[in-house]
Coordinates of C-alpha atoms and ligand atoms in Angstrom, one line a residue:
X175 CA -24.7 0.5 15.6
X176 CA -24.2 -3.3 16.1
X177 CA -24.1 -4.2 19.7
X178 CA -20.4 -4.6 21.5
X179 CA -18.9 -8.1 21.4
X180 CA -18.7 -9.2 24.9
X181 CA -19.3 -12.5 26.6
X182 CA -20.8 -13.7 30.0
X183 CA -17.3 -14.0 31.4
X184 CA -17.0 -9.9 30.7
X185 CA -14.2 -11.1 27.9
X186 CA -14.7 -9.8 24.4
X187 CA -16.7 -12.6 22.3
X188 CA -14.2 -13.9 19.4
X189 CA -15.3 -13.4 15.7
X190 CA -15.3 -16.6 14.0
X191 CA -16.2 -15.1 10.5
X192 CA -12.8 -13.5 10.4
X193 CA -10.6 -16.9 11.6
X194 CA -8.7 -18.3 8.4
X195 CA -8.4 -22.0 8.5
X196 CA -5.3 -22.4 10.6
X197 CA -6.4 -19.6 13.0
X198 CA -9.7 -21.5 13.4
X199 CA -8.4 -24.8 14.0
X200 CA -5.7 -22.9 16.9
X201 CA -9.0 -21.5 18.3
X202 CA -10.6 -25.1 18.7
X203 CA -7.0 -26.7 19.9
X204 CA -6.9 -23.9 22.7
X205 CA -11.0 -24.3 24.1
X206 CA -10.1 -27.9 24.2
X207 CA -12.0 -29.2 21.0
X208 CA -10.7 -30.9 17.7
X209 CA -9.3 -29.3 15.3
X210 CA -11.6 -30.7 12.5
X211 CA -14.2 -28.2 14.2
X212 CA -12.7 -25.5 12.1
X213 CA -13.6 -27.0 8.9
X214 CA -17.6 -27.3 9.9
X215 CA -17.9 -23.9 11.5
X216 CA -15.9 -22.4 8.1
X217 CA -18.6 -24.3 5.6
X218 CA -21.8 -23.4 8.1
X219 CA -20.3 -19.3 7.7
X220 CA -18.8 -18.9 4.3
X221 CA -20.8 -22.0 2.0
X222 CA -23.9 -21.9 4.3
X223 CA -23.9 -17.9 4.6
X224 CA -25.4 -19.0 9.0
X225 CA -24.1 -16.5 11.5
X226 CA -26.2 -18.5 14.2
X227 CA -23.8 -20.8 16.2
X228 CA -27.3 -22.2 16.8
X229 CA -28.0 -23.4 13.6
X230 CA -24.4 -24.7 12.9
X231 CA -26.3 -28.5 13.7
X232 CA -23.3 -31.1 13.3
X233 CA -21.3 -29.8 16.0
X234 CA -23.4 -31.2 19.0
X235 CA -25.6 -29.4 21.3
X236 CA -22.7 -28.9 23.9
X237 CA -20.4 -27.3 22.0
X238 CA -22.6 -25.0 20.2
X239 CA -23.7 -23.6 23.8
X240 CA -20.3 -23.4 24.9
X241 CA -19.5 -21.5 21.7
X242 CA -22.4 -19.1 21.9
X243 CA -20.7 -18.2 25.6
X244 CA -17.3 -17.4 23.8
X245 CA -18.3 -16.4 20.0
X246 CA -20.2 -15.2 17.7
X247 CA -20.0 -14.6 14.0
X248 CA -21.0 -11.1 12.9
X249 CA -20.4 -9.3 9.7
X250 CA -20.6 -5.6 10.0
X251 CA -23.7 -3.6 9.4
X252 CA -25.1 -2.0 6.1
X253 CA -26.3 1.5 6.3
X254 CA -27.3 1.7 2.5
X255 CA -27.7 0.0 -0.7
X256 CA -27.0 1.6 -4.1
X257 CA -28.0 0.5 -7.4
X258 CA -26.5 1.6 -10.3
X259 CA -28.1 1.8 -13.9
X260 CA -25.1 -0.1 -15.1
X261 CA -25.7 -3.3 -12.5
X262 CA -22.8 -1.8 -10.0
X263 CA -24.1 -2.5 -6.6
X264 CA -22.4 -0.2 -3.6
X265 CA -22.6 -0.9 0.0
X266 CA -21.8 2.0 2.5
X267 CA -20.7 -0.2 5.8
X268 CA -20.6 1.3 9.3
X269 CA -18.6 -0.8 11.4
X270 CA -17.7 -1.0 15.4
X271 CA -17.5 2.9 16.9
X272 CA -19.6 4.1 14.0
X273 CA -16.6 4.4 11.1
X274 CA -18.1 4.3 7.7
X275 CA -16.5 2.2 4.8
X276 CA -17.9 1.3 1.3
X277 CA -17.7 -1.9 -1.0
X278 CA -19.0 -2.0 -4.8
X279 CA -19.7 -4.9 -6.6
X280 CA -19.2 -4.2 -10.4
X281 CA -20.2 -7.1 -12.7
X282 CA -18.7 -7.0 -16.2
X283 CA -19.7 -10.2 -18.6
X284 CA -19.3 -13.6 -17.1
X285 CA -17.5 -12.0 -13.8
X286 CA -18.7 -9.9 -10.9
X287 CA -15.6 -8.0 -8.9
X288 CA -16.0 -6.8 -5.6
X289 CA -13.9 -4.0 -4.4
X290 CA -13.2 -4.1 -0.5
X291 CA -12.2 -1.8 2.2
X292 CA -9.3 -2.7 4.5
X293 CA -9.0 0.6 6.8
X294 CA -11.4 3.5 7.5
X295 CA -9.8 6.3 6.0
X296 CA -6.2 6.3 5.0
X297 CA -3.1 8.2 6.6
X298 CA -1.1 8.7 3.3
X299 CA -2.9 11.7 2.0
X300 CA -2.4 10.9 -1.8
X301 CA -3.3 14.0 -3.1
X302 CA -5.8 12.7 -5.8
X303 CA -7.7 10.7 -3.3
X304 CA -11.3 11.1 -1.6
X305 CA -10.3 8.6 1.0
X306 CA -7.4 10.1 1.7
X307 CA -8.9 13.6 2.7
X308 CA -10.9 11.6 5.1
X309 CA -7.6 11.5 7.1
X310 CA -7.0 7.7 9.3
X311 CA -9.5 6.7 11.6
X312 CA -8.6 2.7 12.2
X313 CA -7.6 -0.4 10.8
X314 CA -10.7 -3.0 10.0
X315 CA -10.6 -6.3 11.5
X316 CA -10.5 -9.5 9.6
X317 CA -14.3 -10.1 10.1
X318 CA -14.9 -6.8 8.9
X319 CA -12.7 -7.2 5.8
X320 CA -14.3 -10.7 5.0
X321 CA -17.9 -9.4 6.4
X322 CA -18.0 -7.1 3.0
X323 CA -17.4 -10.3 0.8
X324 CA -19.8 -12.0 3.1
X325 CA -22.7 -9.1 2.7
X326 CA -22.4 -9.0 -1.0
X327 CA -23.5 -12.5 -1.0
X328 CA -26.0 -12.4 1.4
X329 CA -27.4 -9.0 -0.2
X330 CA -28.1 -10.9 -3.1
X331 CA -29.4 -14.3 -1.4
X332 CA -27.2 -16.4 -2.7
X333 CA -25.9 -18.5 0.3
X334 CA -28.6 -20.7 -0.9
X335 CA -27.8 -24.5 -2.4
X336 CA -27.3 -24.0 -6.2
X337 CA -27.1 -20.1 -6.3
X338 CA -25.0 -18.7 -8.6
X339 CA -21.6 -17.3 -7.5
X340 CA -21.9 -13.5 -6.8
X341 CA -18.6 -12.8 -6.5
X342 CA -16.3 -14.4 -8.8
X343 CA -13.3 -11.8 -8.5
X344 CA -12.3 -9.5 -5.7
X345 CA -10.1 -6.9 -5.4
X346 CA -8.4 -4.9 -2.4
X347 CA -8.8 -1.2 -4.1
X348 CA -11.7 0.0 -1.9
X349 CA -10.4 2.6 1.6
X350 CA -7.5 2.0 2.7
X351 CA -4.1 0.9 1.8
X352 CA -4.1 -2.8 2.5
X353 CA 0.0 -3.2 3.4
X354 CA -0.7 -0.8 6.4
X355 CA -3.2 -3.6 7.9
X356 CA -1.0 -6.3 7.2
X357 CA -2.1 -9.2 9.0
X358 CA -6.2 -8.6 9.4
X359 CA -5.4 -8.7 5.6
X360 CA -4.1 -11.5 4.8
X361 CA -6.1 -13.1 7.0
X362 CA -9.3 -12.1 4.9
X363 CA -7.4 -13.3 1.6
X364 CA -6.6 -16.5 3.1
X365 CA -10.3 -16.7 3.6
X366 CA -11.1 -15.9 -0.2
X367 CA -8.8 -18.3 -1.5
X368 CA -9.8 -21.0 0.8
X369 CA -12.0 -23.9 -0.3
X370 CA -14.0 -24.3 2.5
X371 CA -14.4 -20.5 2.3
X372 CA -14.7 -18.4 -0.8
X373 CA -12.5 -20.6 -2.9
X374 CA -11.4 -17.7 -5.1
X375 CA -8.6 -18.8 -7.7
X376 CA -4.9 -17.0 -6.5
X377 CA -5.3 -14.5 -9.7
X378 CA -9.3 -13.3 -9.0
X379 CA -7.7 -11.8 -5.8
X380 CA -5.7 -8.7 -6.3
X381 CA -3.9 -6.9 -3.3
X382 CA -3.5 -2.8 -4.6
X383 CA -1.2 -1.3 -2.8
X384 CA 0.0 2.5 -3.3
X385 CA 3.8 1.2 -2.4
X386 CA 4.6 0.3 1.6
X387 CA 7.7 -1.8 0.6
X388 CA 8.5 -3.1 3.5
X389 CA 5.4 -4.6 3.8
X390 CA 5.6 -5.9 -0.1
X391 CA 8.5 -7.1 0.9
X392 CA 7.0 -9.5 3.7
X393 CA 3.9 -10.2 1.6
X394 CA 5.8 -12.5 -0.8
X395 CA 6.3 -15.1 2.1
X396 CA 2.5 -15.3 3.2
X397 CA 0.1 -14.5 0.1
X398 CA -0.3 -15.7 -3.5
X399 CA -2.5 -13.2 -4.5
X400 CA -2.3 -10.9 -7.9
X401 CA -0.7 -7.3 -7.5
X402 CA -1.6 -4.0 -8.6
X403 CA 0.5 -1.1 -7.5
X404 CA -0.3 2.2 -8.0
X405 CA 2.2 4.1 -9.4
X406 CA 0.0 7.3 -11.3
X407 CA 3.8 8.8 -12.2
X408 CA 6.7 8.4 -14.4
X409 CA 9.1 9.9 -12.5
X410 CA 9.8 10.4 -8.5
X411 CA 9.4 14.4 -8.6
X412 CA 6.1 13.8 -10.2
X413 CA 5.1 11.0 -8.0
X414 CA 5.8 12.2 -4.9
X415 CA 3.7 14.9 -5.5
X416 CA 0.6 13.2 -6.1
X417 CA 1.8 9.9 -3.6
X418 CA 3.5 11.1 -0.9
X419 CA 4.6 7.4 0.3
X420 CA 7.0 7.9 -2.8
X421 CA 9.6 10.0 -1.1
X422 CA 10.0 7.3 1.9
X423 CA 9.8 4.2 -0.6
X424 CA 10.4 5.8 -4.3
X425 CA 9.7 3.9 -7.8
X426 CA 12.8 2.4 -8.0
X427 CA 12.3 0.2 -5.1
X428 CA 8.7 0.1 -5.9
X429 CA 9.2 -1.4 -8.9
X430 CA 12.2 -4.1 -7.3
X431 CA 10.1 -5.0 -4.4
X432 CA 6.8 -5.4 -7.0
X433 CA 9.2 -8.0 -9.2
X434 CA 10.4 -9.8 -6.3
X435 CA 6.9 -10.8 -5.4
X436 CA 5.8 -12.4 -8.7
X437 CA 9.6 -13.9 -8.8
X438 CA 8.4 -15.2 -6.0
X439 CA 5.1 -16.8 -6.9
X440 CA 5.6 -20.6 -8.1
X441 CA 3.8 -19.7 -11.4
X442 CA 5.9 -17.6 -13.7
X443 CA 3.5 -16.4 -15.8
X444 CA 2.6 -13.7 -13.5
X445 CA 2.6 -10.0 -14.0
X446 CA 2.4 -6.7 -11.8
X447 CA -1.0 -4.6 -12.9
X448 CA 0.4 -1.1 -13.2
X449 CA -2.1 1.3 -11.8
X450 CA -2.0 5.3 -13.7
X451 CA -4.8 7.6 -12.5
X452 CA -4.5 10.1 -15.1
X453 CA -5.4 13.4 -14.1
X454 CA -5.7 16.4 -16.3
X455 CA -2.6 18.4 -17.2
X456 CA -1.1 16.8 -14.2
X457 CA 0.3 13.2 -15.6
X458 CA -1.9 12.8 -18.4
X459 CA 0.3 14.3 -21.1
X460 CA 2.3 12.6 -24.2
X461 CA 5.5 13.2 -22.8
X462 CA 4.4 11.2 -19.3
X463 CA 3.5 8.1 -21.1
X464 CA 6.6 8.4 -23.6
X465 CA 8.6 8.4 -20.1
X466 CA 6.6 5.6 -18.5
X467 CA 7.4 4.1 -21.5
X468 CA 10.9 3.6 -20.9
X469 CA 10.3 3.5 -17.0
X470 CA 8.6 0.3 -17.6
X471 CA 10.5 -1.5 -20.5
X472 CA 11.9 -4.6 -18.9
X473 CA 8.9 -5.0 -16.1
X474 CA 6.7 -7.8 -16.4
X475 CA 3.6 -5.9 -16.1
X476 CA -0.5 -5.1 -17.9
X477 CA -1.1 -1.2 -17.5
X478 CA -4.8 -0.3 -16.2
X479 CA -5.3 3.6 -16.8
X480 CA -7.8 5.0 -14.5
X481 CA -9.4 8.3 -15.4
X482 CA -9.8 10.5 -12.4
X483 CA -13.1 10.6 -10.8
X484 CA -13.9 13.9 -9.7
X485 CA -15.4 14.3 -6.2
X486 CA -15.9 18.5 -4.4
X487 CA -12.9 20.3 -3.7
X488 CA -10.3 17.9 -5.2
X489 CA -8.7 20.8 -7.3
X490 CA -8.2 18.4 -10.0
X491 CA -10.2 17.1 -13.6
X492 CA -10.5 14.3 -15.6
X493 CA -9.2 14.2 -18.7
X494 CA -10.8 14.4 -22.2
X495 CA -11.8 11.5 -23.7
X496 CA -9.0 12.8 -26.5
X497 CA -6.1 12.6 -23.9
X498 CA -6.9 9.1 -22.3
X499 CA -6.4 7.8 -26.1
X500 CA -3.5 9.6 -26.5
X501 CA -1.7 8.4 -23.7
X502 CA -3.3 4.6 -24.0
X503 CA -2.3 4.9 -28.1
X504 CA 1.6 5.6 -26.8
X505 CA 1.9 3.0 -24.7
X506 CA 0.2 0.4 -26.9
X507 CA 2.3 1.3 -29.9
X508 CA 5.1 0.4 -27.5
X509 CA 3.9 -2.7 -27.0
X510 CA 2.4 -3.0 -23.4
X511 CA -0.9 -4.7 -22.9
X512 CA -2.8 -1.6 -21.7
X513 CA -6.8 -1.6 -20.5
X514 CA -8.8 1.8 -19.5
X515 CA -11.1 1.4 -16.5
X516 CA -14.4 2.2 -17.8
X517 CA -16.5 4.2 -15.0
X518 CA -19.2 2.7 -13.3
X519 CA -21.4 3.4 -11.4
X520 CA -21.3 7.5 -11.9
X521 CA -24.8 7.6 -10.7
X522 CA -24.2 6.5 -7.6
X523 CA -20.9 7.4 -7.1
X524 CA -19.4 4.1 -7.0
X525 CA -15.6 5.5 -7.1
X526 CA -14.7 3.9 -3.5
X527 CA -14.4 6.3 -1.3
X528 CA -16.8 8.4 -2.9
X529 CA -20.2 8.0 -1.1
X530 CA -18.8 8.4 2.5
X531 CA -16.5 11.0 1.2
X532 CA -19.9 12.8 0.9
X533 CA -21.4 11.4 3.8
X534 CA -18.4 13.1 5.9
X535 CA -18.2 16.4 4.2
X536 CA -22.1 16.5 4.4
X537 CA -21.7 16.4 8.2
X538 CA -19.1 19.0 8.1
X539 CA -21.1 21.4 5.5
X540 CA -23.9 21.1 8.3
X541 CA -21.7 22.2 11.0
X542 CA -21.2 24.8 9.0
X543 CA -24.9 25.5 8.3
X544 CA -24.2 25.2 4.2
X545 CA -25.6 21.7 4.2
X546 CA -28.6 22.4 2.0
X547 CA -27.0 24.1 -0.6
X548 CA -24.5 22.0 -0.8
X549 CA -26.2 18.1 -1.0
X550 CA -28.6 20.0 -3.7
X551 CA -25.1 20.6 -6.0
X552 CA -24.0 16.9 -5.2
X553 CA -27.6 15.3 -6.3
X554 CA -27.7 18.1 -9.4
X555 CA -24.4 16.7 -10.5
Ligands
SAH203 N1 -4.5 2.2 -1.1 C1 -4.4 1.3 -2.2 C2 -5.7 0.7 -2.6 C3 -7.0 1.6 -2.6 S1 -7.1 2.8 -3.8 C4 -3.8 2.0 -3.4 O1 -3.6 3.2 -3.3 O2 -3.4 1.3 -4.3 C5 -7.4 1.9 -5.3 C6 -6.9 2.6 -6.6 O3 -7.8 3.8 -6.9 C7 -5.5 3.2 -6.5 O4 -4.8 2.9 -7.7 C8 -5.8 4.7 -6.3 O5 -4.7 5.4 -6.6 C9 -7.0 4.9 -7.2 N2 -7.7 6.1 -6.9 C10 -7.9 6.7 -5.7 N3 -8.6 7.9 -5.8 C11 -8.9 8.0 -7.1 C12 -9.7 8.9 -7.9 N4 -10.3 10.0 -7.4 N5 -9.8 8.7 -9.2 C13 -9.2 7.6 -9.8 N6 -8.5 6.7 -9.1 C14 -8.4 6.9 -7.8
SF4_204 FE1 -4.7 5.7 0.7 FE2 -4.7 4.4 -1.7 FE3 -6.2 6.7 -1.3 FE4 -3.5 6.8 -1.4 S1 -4.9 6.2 -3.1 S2 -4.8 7.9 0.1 S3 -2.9 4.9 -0.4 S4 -6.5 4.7 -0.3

């Protein structure tokens, strides 16, 4: 585990790799410095890829000392690599007091998307969902939101002058539910979209969010970012089965608070990505997409149907191959622009959520002195 952040003076260090440009400049204004400080430490971390306050050479030899008293820049720590086959890379992370989070790099074409963590675990249980099960354990900090877009580039050495850009899209679909960590959030998007930073274009950055509309609500004001929500129902009694946050917030205002964001957005040629994990016999029928149909008929929106991914003890299958066409051959013929997420990555179970998913029920099954049996089905399948 990485070592605690704590500096001479007994006070925990500050993270600059999780500041976003106005928090960075605030940080210089209150240790007394300029403001245009911000701007050189932000290139030296995100262009440069240098965590050493040391190396960061145009600030002057006195204020990198008093920095290294006060900060430090430090991404969180990679327990493993996967390769996929397929060119999916997937990063299981273990960050401060030893919680486990994944990201997974899936290039496709011309574009590489990263999917990123903003919590370890999730408190709302959708029933579908391997980071769900794992229950809530805490919120991740800015750093540790940007550090997985940071790791990514580093993992594949390309911080260096004329390196080709590893990451051209990300999106916030990894553990978590990214409304419940509002502002450590937004704070690592600002970061992507910022020049000095990552300098991600407003639609490569896409906030997923299974519905917290209160928070949606407030996003609108502070973020530019694309949005996918996940609806996975056509109808509240079906939904709040499978996402329980839909009997607090249900479609209805899912679906207002969704349009008022991109109402909100200066360009107006932006639409809501519909999310539909379709599970077998469970929403994956005719009849559900003939009702989403109509659900969605006036909402500016692209449709991204997910089969299931299957991890132990979920209780539910993915569907034939038969049944996604069905249900994608309905809604086309209706007119919506409809894309089926391929799976990646099977080999290495790159489904976020997945690979700790196993790490944690391994450490379970071994409490229970079944471990052995039970890694041997997971490698077999
Ligand atoms: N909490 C956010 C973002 C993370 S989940 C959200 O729920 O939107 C990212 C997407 O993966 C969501 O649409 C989620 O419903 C979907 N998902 C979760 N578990 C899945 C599984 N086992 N198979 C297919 N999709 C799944
Ligand atoms: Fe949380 Fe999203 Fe999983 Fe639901 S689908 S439990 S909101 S991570």
């Amino acid at each position: 585990m990485s070592t605690p952040a704590i500096s001479t003076s007994g006070q925990p260090r500050v993270n600059l790799l999780g500041l976003s440009l106005r928090q960075m400049e605030q940080f210089f204004l209150d240790i007394g410095e300029k403001k245009f400080r911000a701007q050189q430490v932000l290139k030296w971390i995100h262009h440069a890829g240098v965590l050493d306050i040391g190396e960061m050479t145009n600030l002057g030899k006195a204020l990198r000392d008093k920095l290294q008293l006060i900060a430090e820049v430090r991404p969180p720590e990679i327990v493993s690599e996967h390769d996929s086959s397929d060119g999916t890379r997937k990063w299981v992370i273990r960050v401060d007091g030893g919680g486990l989070v994944e990201s997974v790099l899936i290039p496709e074409g011309g574009r590489a998307t990263l999917c990123v963590s903003s919590q370890v675990g999730c408190s709302l249980d959708c029933s579908f969902c391997s980071t769900g099960k794992q229950g809530f354990q805490r919120d991740l900090t800015a750093a540790e939101i940007i550090g997985q877009v940071w790791l990514a580039i580093n993992s594949y050495d390309a911080f260096r002058p004329g390196a080709s850009r590893v990451v051209t899209n990300v999106v916030m679909m990894g553990m978590g539910e990214p409304l419940l960590n509002f502002d450590n959030v937004v704070a690592a998007m600002d970061l992507m979209l910022e020049d000095l930073a990552y300098g991600l274009s407003k639609r490569r950055v896409t906030l997923s969010t299974s519905g917290v509309v209160p928070a949606l609500d407030k996003l609108a004001a502070v973020s530019e970012v694309s949005l996918a929500i996940s609806l996975h129902a056509p109808n509240d009694a079906l939904r709040s089965q499978l996402v329980p946050i839909n009997r607090k917030y249900p479609i209805a205002m899912l679906l207002a608070s969704a349009r008022n964001y991109i109402d909100a957005q200066r360009d107006n040629k932006r639409v809501v990505t519909v999310e539909y994990t379709l599970i077998a016999g469970v929403n994956d029928q005719p009849e559900h997409a003939r009702e989403l149909v109509v659900l969605l008929r006036d909402f500016p929106c692209k449709i991204n149907l997910i089969p299931f991914n299957a991890f132990p003890q979920s209780g539910y299958e993915r569907p034939s191959g038969n049944a996604v066409s069905r249900f994608w051959q309905v809604l086309v013929d209706a007119g919506f622009v409809v894309t089926v997420r391929t799976t990646r990555g099977d080999d290495i179970d790159a489904a976020c959520g997945q690979l700790v998913g196993q790490v944690v029920d391994r450490t379970r099954r071994s409490e229970r002195h079944r471990a052995a049996a039970e890694i041997q089905a997971i490698q077999v399948r």
